[in-house]
Coordinates of C-alpha atoms and ligand atoms in Angstrom, one line a residue:
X123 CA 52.6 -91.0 31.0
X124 CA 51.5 -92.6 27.5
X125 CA 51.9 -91.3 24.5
X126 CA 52.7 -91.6 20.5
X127 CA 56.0 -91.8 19.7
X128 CA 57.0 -90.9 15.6
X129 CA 59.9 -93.1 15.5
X130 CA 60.7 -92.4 12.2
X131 CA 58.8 -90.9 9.1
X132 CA 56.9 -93.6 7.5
X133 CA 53.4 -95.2 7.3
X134 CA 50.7 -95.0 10.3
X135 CA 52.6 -98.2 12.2
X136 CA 55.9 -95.5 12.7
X137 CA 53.1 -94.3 15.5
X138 CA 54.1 -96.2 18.2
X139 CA 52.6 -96.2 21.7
X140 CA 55.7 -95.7 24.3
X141 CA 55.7 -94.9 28.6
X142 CA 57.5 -91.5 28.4
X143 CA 58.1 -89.0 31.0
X144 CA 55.2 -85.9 31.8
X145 CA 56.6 -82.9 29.9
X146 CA 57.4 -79.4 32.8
X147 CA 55.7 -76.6 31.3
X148 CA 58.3 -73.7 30.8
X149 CA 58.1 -70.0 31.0
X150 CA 55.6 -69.0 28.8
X151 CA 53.9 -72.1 28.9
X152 CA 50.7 -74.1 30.4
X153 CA 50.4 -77.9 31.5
X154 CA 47.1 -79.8 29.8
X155 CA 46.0 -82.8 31.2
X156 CA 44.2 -84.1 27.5
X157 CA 40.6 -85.1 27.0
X158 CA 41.0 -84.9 23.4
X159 CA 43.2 -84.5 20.8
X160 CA 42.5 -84.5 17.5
X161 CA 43.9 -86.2 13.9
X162 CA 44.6 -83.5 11.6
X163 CA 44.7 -84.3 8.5
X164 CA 48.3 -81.9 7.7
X165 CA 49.9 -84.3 10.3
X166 CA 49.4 -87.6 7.8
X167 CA 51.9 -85.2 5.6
X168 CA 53.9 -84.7 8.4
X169 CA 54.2 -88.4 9.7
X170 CA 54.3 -89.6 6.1
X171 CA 57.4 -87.3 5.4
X172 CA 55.7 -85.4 2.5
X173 CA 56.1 -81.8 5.0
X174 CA 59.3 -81.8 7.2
X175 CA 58.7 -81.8 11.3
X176 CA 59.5 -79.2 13.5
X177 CA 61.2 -81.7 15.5
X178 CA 63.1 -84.8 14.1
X179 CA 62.0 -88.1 15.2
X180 CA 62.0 -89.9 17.5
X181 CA 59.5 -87.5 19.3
X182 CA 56.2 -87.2 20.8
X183 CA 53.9 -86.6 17.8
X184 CA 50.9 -83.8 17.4
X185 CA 49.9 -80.4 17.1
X186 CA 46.6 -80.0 19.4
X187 CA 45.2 -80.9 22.1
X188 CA 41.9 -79.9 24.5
X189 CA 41.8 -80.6 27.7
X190 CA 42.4 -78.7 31.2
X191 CA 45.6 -76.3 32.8
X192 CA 47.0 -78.0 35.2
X193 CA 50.6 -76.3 36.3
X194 CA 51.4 -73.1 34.8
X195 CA 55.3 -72.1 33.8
X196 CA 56.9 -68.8 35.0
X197 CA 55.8 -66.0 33.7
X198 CA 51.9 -67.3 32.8
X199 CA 48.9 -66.2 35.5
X200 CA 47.8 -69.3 38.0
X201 CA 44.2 -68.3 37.7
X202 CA 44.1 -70.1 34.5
X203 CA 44.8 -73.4 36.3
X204 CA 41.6 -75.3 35.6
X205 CA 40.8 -73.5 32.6
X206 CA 39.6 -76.0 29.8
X207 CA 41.4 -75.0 26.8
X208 CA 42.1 -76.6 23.2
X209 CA 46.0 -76.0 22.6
X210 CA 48.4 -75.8 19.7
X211 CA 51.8 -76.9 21.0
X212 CA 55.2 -75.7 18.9
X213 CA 55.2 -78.4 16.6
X214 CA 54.9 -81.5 18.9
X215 CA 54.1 -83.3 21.8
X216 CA 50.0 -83.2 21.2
X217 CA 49.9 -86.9 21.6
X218 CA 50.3 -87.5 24.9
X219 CA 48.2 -87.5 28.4
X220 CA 50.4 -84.3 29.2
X221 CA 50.5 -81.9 26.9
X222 CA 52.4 -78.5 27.4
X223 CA 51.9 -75.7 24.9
X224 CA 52.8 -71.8 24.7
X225 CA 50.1 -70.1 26.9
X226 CA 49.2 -67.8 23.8
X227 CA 48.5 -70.8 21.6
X228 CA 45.5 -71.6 24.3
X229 CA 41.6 -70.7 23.5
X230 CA 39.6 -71.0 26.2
X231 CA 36.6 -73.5 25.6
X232 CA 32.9 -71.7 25.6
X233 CA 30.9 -73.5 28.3
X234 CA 28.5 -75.0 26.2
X235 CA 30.9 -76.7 24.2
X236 CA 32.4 -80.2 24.3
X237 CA 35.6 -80.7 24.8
X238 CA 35.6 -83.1 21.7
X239 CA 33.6 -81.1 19.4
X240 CA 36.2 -78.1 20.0
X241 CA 39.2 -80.5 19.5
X242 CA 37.8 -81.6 16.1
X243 CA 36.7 -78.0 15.4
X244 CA 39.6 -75.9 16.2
X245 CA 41.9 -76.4 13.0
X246 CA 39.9 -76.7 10.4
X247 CA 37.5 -74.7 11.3
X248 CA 39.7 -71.3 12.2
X249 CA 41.2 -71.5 8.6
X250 CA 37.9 -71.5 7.1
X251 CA 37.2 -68.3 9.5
X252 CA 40.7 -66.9 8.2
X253 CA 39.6 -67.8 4.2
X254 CA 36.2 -66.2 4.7
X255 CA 37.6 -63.0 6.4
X256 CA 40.4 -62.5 3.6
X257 CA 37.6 -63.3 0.6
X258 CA 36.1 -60.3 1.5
X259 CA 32.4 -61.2 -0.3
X260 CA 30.1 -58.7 -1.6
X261 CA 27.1 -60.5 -1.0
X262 CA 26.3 -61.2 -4.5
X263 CA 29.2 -63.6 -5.5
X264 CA 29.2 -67.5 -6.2
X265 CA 31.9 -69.2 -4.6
X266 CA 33.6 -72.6 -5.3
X267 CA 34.9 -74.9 -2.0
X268 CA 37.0 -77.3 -3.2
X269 CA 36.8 -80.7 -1.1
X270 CA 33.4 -79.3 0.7
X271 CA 32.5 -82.5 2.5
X272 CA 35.4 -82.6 5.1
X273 CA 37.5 -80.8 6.9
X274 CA 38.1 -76.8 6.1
X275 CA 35.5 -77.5 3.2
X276 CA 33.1 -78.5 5.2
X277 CA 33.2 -75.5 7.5
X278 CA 33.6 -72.6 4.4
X279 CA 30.6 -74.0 3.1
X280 CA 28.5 -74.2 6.0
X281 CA 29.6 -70.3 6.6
X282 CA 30.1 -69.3 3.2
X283 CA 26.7 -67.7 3.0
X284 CA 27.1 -65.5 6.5
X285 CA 30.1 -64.0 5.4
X286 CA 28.4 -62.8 2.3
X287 CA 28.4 -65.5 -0.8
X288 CA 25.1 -65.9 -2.5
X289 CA 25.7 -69.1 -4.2
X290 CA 27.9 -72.1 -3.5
X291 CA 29.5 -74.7 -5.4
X292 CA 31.1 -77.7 -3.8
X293 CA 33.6 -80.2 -4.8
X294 CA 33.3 -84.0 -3.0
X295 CA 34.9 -87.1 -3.9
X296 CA 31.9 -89.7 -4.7
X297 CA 28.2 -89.8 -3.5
X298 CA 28.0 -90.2 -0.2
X299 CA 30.5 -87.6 0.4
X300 CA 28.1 -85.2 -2.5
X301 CA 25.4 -85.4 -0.6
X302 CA 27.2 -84.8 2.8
X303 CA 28.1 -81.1 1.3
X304 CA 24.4 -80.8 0.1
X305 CA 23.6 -81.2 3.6
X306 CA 26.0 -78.4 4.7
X307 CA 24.0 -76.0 2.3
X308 CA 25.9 -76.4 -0.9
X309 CA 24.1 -75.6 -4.1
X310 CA 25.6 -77.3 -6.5
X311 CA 27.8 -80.7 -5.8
X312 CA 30.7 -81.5 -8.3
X313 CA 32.4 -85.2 -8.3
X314 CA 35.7 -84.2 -7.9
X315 CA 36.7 -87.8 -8.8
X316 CA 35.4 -87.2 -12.3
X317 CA 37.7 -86.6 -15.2
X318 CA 38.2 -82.6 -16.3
X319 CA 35.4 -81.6 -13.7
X320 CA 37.2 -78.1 -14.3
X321 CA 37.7 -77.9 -17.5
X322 CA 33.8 -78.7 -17.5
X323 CA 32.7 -76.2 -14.7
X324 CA 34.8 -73.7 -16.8
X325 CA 33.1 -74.6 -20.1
X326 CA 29.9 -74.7 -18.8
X327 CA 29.9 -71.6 -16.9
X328 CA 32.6 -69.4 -18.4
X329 CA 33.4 -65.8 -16.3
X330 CA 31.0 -66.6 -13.6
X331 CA 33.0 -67.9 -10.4
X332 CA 34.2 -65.0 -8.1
X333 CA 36.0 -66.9 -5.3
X334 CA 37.3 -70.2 -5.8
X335 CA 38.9 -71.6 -2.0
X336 CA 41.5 -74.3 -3.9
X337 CA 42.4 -77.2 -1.8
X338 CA 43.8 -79.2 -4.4
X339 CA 46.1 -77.0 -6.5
X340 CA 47.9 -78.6 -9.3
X341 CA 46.6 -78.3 -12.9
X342 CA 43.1 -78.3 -12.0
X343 CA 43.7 -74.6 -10.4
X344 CA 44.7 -73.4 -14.1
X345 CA 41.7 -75.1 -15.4
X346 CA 39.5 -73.3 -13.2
X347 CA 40.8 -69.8 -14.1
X348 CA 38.5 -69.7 -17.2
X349 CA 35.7 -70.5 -14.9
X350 CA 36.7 -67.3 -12.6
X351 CA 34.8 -63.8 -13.1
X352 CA 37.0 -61.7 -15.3
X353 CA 38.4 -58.3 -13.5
X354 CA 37.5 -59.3 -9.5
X355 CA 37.6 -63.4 -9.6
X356 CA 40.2 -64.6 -6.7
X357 CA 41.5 -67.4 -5.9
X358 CA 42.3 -68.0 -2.1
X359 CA 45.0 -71.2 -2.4
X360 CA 45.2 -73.1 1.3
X361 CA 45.8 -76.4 0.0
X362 CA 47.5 -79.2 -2.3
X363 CA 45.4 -82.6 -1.9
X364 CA 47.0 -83.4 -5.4
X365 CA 50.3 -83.5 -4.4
X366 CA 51.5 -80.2 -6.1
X367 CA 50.4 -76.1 -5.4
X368 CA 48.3 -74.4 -7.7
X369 CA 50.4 -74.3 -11.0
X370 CA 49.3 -70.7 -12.0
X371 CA 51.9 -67.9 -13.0
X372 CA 51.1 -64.3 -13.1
X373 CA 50.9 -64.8 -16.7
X374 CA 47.8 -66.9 -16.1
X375 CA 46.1 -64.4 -13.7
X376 CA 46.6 -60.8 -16.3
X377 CA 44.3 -60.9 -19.0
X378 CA 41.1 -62.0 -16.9
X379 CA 42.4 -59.5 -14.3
X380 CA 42.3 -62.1 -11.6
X381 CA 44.5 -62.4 -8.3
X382 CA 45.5 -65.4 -6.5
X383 CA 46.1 -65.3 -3.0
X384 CA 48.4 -67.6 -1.0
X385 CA 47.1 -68.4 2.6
X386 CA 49.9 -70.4 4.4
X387 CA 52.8 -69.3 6.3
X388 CA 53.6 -68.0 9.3
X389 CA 51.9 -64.3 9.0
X390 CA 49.0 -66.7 7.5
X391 CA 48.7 -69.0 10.4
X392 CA 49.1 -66.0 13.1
X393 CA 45.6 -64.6 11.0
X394 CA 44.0 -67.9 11.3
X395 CA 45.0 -68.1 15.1
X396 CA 43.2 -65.0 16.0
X397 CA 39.7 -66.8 14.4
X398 CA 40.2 -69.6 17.4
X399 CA 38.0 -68.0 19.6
X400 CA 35.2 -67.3 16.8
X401 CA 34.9 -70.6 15.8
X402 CA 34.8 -72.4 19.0
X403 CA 31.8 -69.9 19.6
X404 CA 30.0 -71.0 16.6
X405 CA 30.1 -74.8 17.3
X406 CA 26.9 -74.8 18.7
X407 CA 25.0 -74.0 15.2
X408 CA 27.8 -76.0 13.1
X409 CA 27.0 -79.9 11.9
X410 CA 28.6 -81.8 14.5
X411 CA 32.4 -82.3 14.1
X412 CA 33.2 -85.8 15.6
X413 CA 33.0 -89.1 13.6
X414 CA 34.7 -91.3 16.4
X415 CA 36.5 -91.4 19.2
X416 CA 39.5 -93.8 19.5
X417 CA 41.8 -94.6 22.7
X418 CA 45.1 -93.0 22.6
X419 CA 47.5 -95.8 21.8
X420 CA 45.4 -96.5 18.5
X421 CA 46.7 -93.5 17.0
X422 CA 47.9 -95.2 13.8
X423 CA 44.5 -96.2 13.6
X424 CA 43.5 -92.7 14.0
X425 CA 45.6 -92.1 11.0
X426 CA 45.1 -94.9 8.6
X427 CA 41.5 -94.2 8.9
X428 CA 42.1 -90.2 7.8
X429 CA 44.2 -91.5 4.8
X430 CA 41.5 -93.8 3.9
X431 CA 39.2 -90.9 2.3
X432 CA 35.9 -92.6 3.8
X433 CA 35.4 -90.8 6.8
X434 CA 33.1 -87.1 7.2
X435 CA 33.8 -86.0 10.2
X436 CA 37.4 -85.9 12.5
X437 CA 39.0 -88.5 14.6
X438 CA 39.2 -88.0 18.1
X439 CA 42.2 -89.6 20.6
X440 CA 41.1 -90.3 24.4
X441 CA 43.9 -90.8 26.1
X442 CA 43.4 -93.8 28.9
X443 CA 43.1 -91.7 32.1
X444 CA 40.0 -89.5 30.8
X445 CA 38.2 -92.9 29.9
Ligands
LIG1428 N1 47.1 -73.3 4.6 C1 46.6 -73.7 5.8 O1 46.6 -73.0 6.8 C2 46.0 -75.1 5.9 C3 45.5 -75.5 7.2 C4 44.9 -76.8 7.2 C5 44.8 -77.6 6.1 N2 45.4 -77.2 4.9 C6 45.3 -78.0 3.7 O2 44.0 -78.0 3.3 C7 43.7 -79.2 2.6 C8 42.5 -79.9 3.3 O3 42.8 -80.2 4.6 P1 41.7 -80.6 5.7 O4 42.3 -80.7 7.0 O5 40.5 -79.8 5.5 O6 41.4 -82.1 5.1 P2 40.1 -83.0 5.2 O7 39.0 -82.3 4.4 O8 39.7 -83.3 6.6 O9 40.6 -84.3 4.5 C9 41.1 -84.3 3.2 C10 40.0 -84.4 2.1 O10 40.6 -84.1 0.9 C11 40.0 -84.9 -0.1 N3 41.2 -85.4 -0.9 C12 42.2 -86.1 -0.6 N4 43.0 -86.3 -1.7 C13 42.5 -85.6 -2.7 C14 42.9 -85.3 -4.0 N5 44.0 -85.9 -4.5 N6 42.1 -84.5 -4.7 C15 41.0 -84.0 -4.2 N7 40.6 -84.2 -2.9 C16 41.3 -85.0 -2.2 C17 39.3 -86.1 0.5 O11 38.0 -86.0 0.2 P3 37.4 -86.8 -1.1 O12 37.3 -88.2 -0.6 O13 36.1 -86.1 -1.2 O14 38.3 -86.6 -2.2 C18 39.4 -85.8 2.1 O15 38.2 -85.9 2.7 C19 44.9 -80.0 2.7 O16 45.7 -79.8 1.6 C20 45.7 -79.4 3.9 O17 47.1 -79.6 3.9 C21 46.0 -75.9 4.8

């Protein structure tokens, strides 16, 4: 069969197309012929070598894929043979035309929903589930989502207002990408790509930010903790698009009473795994996820045009069979 090879970690060219053997599901596990797997933006960290693989290269690369059961391992029901399921393998093997994958990592595919639209929705879109659930919002608060535009951003603001935020301020890098989070329903758009945006937002608006959902981390997490309401603001950190974690200390957090919560990790990602099923139910009523659609063996494509910052919705490999 085709599929990606990592053969080392490196840039997007160490994604090399290769003729390898179709992986035998094992007990426990399910076959997926892929329709669609997706580019997740974590994996550029992985490839890059910023995160450390499960598996050490040379392997077949990728976390997800959507597609349909065909052969089941021992131990896993044959009446989900010709289920169409997105899938979250055990730390590789996503790119490929055969995909196998632990059968409790499956989430059966709602019938009116695409097979690409629940590739690109599945990550991103569970965590924002998971960050919503654990913000627990009175229905009164404002909330800040960092990197709004894309990705998990995109989908906390678009649902930020169901699970109980009254007003919502986004973070997007330049205008097109502003206006993209306006069009998800933020109410305020901040250029992330401006100097001190908060150190500004904080001056601005002292003690008046309840949740802030940091993506970014680093120093600007500090600067946003005078922003944060004193006595109940949190801060749900998920992500460091800077290149370091949110540099706050419990001596930061005491005297404004505030609590930071960190949402990664294994007992993290099992929480996020049980919003699979929620999300791929609300992709109907969600913007639509996919930007474009590339053929399998142009998966360094696939990545170099995640890295490049321009793009608002996900990236999508076909493998050549499901052409
Ligand atoms: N904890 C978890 O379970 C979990 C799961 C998935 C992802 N994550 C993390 O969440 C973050 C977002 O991931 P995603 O998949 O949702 O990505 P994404 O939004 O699809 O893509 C990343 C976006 O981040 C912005 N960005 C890149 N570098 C930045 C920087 N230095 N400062 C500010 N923004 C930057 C870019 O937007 P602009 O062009 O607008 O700047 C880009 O659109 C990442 O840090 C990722 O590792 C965590």
């Amino acid at each position: 069969m085709q599929a990606i090879v990592m053969t080392h970690t490196g840039g997007p060219e160490v994604l090399v197309p290769r003729e390898v053997p179709a992986p035998q599901p094992d007990a426990g596990e399910v076959l997926i012929r892929a329709e669609a797997i997706p580019v997740l933006y974590p994996e550029t960290l992985l490839r890059s070598g910023t995160f450390p693989m499960a598996a050490p290269p040379p392997v077949v690369f990728g976390h997800q894929a959507a597609g349909e059961i065909v052969e089941v391992g021992p131990g896993v029901a044959r009446e989900l043979l010709g289920r169409r399921v997105v899938a979250a393998t055990a730390g590789s093997g996503s790119y490929a035309e055969f995909v196998c994958a632990p059968v409790a990592n499956t989430t059966v595919i709602p019938a009116e929903v695409s097979t690409d639209d629940a590739a690109a929705t599945m990550m991103s879109g569970s965590i924002a589930l998971a960050l919503l659930e654990a913000a627990n919002l009175t229905g009164t608060e404002t909330v800040v989502v960092e990197a709004g535009a894309t990705g998990v951003g995109s989908y906390l603001v678009q649902l930020a207002r169901e699970f109980g935020a009254a007003r919502v301020i986004a973070t997007a890098g330049g205008s097109t990408k502003g206006e993209r989070a306006r069009e998800l329903g933020a109410d305020q758009v901040i250029d992330h790509r401006t100097d001190e945006w908060a150190e500004t937002l904080a001056a601005n608006a002292p003690g008046t930010v309840d949740i802030v959902f940091d993506s970014i981390g680093g120093s600007t997490a500090t600067a946003l903790l005078s922003a944060m309401t004193p006595g109940s603001g949190r801060m749900l950190s998920y992500g460091w698009l800077s290149g370091t974690p949110a540099q706050v200390s419990a001596a930061d957090l005491i005297p404004g009473g505030l609590s930071l919560t960190a949402c990664a990790g294994p007992a993290w990602h099992q929480r996020a795994q049980r919003a699979r099923a929620g999300i791929l139910a609300r992709v109907p009523s969600l913007s639509p996820p996919v930007e474009t659609v590339l053929p399998l063996g142009e998966a360094a494509r696939g990545h170099e045009l995640v890295e490049s910052r321009r793009l608002l919705g996900k990236v999508v490999l076909r493998p050549a069979a499901t052409h």
